[in-house]
Short mmCIF file of C-alpha atoms in Angstrom, two decimals:
data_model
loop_
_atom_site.label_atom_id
_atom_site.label_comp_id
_atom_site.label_asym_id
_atom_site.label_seq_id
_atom_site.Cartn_x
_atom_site.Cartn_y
_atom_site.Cartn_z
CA UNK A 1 20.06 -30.44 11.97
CA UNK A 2 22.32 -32.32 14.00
CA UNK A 3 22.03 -36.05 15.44
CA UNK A 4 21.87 -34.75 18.82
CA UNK A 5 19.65 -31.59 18.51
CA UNK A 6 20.46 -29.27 21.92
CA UNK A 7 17.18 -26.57 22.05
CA UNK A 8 19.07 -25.27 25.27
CA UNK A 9 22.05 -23.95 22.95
CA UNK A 10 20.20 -21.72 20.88
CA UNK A 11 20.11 -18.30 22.31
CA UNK A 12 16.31 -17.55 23.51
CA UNK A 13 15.59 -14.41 21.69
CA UNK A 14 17.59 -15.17 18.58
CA UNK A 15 16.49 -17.03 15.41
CA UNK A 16 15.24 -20.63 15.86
CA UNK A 17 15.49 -22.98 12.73
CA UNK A 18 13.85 -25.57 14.24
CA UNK A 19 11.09 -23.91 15.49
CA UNK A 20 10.67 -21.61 11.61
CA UNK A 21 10.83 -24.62 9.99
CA UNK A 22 7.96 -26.49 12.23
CA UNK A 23 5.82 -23.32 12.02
CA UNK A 24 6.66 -23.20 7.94
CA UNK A 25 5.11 -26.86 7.67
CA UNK A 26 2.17 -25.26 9.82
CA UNK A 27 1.43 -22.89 7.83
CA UNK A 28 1.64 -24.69 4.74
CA UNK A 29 -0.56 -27.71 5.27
CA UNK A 30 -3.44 -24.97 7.24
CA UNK A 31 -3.74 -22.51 4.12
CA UNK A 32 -1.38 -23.62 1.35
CA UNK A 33 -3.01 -26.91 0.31
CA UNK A 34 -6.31 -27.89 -0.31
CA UNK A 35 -6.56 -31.12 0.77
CA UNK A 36 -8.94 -32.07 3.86
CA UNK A 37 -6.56 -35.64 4.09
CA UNK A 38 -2.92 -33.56 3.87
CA UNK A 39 -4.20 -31.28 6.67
CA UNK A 40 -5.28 -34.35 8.50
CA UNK A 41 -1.85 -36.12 8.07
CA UNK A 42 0.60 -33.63 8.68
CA UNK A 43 -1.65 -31.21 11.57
CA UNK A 44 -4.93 -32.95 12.51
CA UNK A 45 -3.17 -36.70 13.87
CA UNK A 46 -2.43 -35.98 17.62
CA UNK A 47 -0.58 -38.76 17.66
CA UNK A 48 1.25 -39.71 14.55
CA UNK A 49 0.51 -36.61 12.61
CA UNK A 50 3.99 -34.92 10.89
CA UNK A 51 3.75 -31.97 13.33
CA UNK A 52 3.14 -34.16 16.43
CA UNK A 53 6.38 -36.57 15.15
CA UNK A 54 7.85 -33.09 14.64
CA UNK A 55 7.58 -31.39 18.40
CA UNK A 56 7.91 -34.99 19.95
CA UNK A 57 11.47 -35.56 17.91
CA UNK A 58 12.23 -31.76 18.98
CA UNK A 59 11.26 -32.11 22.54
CA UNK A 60 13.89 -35.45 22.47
CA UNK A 61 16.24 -33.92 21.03
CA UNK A 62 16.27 -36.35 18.33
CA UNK A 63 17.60 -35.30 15.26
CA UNK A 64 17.07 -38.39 13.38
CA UNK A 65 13.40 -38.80 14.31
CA UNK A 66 13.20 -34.57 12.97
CA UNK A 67 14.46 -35.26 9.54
CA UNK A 68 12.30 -38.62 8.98
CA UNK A 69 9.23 -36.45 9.69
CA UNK A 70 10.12 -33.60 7.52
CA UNK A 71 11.21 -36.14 4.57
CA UNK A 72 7.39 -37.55 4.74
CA UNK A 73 6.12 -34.01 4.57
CA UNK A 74 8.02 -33.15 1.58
CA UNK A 75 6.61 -36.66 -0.32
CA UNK A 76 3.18 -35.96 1.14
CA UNK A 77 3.52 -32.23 -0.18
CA UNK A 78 4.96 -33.40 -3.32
CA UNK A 79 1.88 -35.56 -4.26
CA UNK A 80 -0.26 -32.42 -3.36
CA UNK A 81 1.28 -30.49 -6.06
CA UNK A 82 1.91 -33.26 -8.63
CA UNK A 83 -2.39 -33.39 -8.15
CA UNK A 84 -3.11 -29.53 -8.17
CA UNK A 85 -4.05 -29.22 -5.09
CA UNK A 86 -1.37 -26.51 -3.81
CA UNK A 87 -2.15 -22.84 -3.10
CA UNK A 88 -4.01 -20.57 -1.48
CA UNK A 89 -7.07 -21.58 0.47
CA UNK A 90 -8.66 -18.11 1.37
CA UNK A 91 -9.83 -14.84 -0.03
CA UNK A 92 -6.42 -13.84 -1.76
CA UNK A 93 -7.82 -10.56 -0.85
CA UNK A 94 -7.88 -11.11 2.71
CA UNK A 95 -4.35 -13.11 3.87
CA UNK A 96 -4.68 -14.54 7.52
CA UNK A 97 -2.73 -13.02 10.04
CA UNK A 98 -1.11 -15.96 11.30
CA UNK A 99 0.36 -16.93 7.65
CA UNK A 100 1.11 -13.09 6.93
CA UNK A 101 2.85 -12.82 10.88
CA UNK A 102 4.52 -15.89 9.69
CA UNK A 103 6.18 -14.57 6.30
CA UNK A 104 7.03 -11.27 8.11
CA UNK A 105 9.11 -12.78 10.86
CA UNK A 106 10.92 -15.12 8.50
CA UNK A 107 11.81 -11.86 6.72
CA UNK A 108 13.30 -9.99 9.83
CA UNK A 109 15.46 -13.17 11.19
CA UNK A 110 16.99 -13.09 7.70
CA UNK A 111 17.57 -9.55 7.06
CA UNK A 112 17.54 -8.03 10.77
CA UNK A 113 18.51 -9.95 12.88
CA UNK A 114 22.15 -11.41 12.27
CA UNK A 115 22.89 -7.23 12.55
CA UNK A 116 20.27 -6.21 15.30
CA UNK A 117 22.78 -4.46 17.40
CA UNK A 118 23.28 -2.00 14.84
CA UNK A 119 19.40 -0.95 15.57
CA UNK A 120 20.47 0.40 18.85
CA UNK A 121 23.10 3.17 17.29
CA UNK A 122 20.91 6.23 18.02
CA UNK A 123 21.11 9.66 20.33
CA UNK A 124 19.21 8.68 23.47
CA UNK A 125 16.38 11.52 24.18
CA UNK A 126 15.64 12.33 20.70
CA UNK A 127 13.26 12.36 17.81
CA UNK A 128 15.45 9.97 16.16
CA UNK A 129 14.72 6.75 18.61
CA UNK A 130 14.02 2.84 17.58
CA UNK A 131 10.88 1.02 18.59
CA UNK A 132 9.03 -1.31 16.70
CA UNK A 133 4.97 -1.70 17.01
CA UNK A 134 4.73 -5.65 17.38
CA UNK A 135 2.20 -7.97 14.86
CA UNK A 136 -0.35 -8.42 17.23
CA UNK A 137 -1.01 -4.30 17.71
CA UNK A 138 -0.69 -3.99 13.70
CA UNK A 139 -3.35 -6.17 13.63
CA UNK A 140 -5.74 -4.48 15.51
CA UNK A 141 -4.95 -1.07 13.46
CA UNK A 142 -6.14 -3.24 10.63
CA UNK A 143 -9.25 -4.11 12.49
CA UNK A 144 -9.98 -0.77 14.17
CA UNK A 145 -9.10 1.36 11.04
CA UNK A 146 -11.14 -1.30 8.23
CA UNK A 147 -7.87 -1.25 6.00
CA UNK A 148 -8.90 -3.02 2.93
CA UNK A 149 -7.14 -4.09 -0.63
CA UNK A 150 -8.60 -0.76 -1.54
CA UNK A 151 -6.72 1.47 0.98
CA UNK A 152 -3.52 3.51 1.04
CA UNK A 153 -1.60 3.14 3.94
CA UNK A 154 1.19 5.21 4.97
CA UNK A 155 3.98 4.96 7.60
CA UNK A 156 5.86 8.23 8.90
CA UNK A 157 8.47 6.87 10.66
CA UNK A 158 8.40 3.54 9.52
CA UNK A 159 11.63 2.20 10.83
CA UNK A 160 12.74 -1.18 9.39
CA UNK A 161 9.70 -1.83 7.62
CA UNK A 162 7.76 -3.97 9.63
CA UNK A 163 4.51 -2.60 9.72
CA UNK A 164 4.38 -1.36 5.94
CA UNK A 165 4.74 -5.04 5.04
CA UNK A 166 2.20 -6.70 7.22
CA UNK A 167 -0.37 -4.27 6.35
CA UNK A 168 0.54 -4.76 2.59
CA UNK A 169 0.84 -8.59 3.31
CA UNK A 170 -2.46 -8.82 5.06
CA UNK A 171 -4.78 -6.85 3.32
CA UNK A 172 -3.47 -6.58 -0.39
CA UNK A 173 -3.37 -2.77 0.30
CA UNK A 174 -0.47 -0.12 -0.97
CA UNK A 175 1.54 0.31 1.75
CA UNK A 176 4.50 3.49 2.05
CA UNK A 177 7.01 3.77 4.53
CA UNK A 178 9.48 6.50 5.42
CA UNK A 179 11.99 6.12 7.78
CA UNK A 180 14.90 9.06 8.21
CA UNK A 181 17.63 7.24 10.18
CA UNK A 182 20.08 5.35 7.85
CA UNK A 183 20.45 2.14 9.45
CA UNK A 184 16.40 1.26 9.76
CA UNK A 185 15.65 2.66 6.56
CA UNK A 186 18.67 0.31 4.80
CA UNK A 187 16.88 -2.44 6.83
CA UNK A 188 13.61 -1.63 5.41
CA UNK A 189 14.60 -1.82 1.43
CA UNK A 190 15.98 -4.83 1.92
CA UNK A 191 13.31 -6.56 3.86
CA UNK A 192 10.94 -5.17 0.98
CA UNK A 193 13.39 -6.65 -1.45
CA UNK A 194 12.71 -9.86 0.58
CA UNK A 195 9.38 -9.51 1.10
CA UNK A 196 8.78 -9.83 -2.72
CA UNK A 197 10.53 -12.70 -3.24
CA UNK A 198 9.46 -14.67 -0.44
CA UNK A 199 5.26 -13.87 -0.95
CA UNK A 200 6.12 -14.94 -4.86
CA UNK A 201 7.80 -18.23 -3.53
CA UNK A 202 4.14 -18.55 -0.98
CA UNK A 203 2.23 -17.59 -4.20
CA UNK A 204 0.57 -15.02 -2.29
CA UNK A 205 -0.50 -11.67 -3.56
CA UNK A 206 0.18 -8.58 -1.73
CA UNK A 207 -0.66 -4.68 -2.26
CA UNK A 208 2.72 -2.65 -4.18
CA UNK A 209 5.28 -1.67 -1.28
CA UNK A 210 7.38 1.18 -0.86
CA UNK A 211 10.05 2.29 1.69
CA UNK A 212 12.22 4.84 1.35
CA UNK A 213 14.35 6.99 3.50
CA UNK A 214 13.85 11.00 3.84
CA UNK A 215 12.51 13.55 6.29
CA UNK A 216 8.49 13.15 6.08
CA UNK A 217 8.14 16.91 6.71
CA UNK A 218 10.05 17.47 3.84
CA UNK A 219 9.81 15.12 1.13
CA UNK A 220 7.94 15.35 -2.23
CA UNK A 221 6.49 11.79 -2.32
CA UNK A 222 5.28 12.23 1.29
CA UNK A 223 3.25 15.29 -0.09
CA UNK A 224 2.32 13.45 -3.29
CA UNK A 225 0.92 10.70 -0.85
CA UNK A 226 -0.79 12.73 1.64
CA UNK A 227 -3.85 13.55 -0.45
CA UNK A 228 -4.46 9.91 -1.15
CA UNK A 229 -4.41 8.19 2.15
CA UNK A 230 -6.81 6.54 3.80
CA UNK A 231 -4.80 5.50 7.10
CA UNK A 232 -2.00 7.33 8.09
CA UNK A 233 0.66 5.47 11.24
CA UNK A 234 2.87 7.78 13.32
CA UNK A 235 4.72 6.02 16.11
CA UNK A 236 5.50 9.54 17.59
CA UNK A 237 5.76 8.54 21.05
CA UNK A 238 9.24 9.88 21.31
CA UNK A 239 8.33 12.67 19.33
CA UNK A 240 9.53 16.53 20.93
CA UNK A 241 6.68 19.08 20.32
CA UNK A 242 8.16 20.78 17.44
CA UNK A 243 7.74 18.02 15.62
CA UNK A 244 4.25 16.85 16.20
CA UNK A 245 3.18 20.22 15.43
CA UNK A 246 4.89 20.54 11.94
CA UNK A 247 3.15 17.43 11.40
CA UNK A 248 -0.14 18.82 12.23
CA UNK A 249 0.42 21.03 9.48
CA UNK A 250 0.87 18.08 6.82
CA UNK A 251 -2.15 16.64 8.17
CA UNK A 252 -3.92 19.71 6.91
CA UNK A 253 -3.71 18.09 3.15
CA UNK A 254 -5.79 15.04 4.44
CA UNK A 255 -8.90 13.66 2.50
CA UNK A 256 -12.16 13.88 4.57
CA UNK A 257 -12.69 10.48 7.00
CA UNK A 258 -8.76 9.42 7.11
CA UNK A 259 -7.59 8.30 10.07
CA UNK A 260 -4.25 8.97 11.66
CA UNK A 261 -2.77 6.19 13.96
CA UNK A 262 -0.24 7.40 17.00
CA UNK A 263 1.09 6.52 20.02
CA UNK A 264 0.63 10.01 21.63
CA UNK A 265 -2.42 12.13 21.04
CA UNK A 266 -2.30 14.99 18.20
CA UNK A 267 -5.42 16.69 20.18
CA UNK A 268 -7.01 16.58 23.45
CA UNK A 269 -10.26 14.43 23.51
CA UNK A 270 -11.98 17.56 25.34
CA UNK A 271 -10.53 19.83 22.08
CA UNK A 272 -13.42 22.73 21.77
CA UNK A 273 -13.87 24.78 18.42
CA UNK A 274 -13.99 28.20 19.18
CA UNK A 275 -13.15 31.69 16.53
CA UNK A 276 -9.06 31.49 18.09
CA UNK A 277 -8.62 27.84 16.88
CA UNK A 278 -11.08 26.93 14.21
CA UNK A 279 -8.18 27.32 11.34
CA UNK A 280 -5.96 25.24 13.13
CA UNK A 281 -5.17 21.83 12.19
CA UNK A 282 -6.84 20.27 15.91
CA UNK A 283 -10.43 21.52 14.85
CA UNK A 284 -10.50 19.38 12.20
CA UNK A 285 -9.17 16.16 14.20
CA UNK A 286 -11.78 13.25 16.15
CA UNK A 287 -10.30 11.62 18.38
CA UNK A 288 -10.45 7.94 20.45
CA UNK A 289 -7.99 6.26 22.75
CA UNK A 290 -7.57 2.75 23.04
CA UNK A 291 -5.31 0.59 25.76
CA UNK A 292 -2.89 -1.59 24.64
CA UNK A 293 -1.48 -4.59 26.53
CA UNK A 294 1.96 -6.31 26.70
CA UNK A 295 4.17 -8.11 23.85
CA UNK A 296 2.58 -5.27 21.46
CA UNK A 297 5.51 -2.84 21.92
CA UNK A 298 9.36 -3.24 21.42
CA UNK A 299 10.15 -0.82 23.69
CA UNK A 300 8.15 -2.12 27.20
CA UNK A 301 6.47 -5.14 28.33
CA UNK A 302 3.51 -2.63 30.16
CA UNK A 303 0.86 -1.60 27.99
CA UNK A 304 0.09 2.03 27.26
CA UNK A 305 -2.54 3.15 24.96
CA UNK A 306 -2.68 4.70 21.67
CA UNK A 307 -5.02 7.19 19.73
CA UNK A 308 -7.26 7.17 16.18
CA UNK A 309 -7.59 10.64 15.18
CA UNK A 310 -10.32 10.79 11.92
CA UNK A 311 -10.37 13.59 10.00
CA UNK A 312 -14.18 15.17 10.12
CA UNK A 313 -14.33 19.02 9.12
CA UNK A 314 -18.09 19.07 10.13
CA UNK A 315 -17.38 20.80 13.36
CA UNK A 316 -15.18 23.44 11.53
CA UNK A 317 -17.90 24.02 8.66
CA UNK A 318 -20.80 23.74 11.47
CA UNK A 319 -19.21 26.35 13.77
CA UNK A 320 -18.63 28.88 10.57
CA UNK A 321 -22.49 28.45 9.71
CA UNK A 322 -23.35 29.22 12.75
CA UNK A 323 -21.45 32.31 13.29
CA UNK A 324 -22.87 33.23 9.49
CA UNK A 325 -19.17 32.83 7.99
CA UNK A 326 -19.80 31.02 5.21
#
């Protein structure tokens, strides 16, 4: 960092080393180390605490100051693991979302982002276009769906990777990905190739992670996968119609109560069962909406609103019972 640290030079939406490094020593001393007077000295001192020195020699612009404060933190955190008293201090089961969020964006602002632009090389108007669903939306597919270190979780579509490795990071779970366009899907083995290394360096355990790039209506391990899923994400709100009906048909080989995440509904909420539909994959769908607000999308800063679709044959095996068809 330099003597005379200028904040106002650093491009606003790029990659801030400064500000990764102060939310690094955040995260550390809040789950990391298990030591009521570390957390006190570095976070819970307003006034002379390491991360109060930190955002005061930051908001100066003094570089000097910065590097003093980080030195001390490196002693204090030294001593910390010299005594045993590093690691994890939380369900290892159950990472927080603010220490998984912070592992995931240190991940894309070394693999993504020096080549972003590249994201953007796609045919406008087609099934092929970018968009990433932001951290705080993953999270509440987490919440709403109850993924759990015992889950499957699998991403058609998944882009760079992104959501594959929070959900893996965050709730221990296995996690797939399948992303069809070359440039994302390059991005997304090597940000899994990252993502290894840095939870090992965090000494965090995460579910097994897989990305891989293919056609999801076509490949073998998407069919392999199918059967065992618990939670299913499809960002298909650029999707054409051909294509969201070819993957009604994969949803066909769903287990009984998984639940299908996406951005456009695969059925209408008013959907009745009647003798013309009740083989077709939509009878066996339940659906809910839910809104979503801004910063959850790449692609707008409106909200929208996306759709849970469980799979529940009840209806199916209630309306062929009561037509004396089974």
């Amino acid at each position: 960092m330099p003597k005379s640290y200028d904040r106002d030079a650093e491009p606003r939406d790029e990659y801030l080393p400064v500000n990764d490094l102060m939310s690094t020593i955040h995260a550390i001393a809040t789950y990391l180390v298990d030591s009521a007077e570390f957390k006190h000295q570095v976070c819970g001192d307003k006034e002379n605490g390491i991360m109060r020195r930190l955002e005061r020699s930051r908001n100066r612009r003094n570089g000097n100051d910065f590097v003093r404060a980080v030195g001390e933190f490196n002693a204090l955190l030294d001593a910390e693991r010299e005594a045993g008293r590093t690691g994890p201090c939380f369900d290892v089961n159950l990472i927080p979302s603010e220490l998984a969020i912070h592992v995931i964006e240190q991940i894309y602002n070394r693999v993504v982002a020096p080549t972003v632009g590249s994201l953007r090389q796609y045919k406008a108007f087609s099934n092929n276009v970018y968009g990433e669903i932001l951290p705080t939306l993953v999270n509440e597919f987490i919440d709403r769906t109850n993924i759990t270190h015992k889950s499957t979780f699998v991403d058609l579509g998944c882009g760079i990777g992104n959501v594959v490795l929070q959900v893996a990071a965050q709730t221990g779970c296995d996690a797939s990905g399948i992303e069809i366009m070359k440039v994302p899907a390059r991005f997304a083995k090597r940000q899994a190739r990252e993502f290894e290394h840095r939870m090992r360096l965090y000494k965090l355990r995460h579910g097994s992670v897989q990305v891989w790039r293919g056609d999801f209506c076509e490949s073998p391990s998407v069919q392999a996968l199918l059967p065992k899923a618990d939670v299913l994400l499809v960002n298909n709100y650029a999707f054409d119609s051909t294509l969201n009906q070819n993957l009604l048909q994969l949803f066909l080989d769903l287990k009984e109560g998984t639940k299908i995440i996406s951005l456009k509904p695969f059925v209408t909420p008013d959907h009745k069962i009647s003798a013309r539909n009740i083989y077709s994959p939509e009878s066996i769908l339940k659906i809910r909406r839910y809104p979503y607000w801004s910063q959850c999308v790449s692609w707008t800063d409106s909200g929208g609103e996306y759709f849970i679709q469980t799979v529940d044959r009840s209806r199916v095996k209630e309306f062929l019972t009561s037509r004396g068809m089974v």
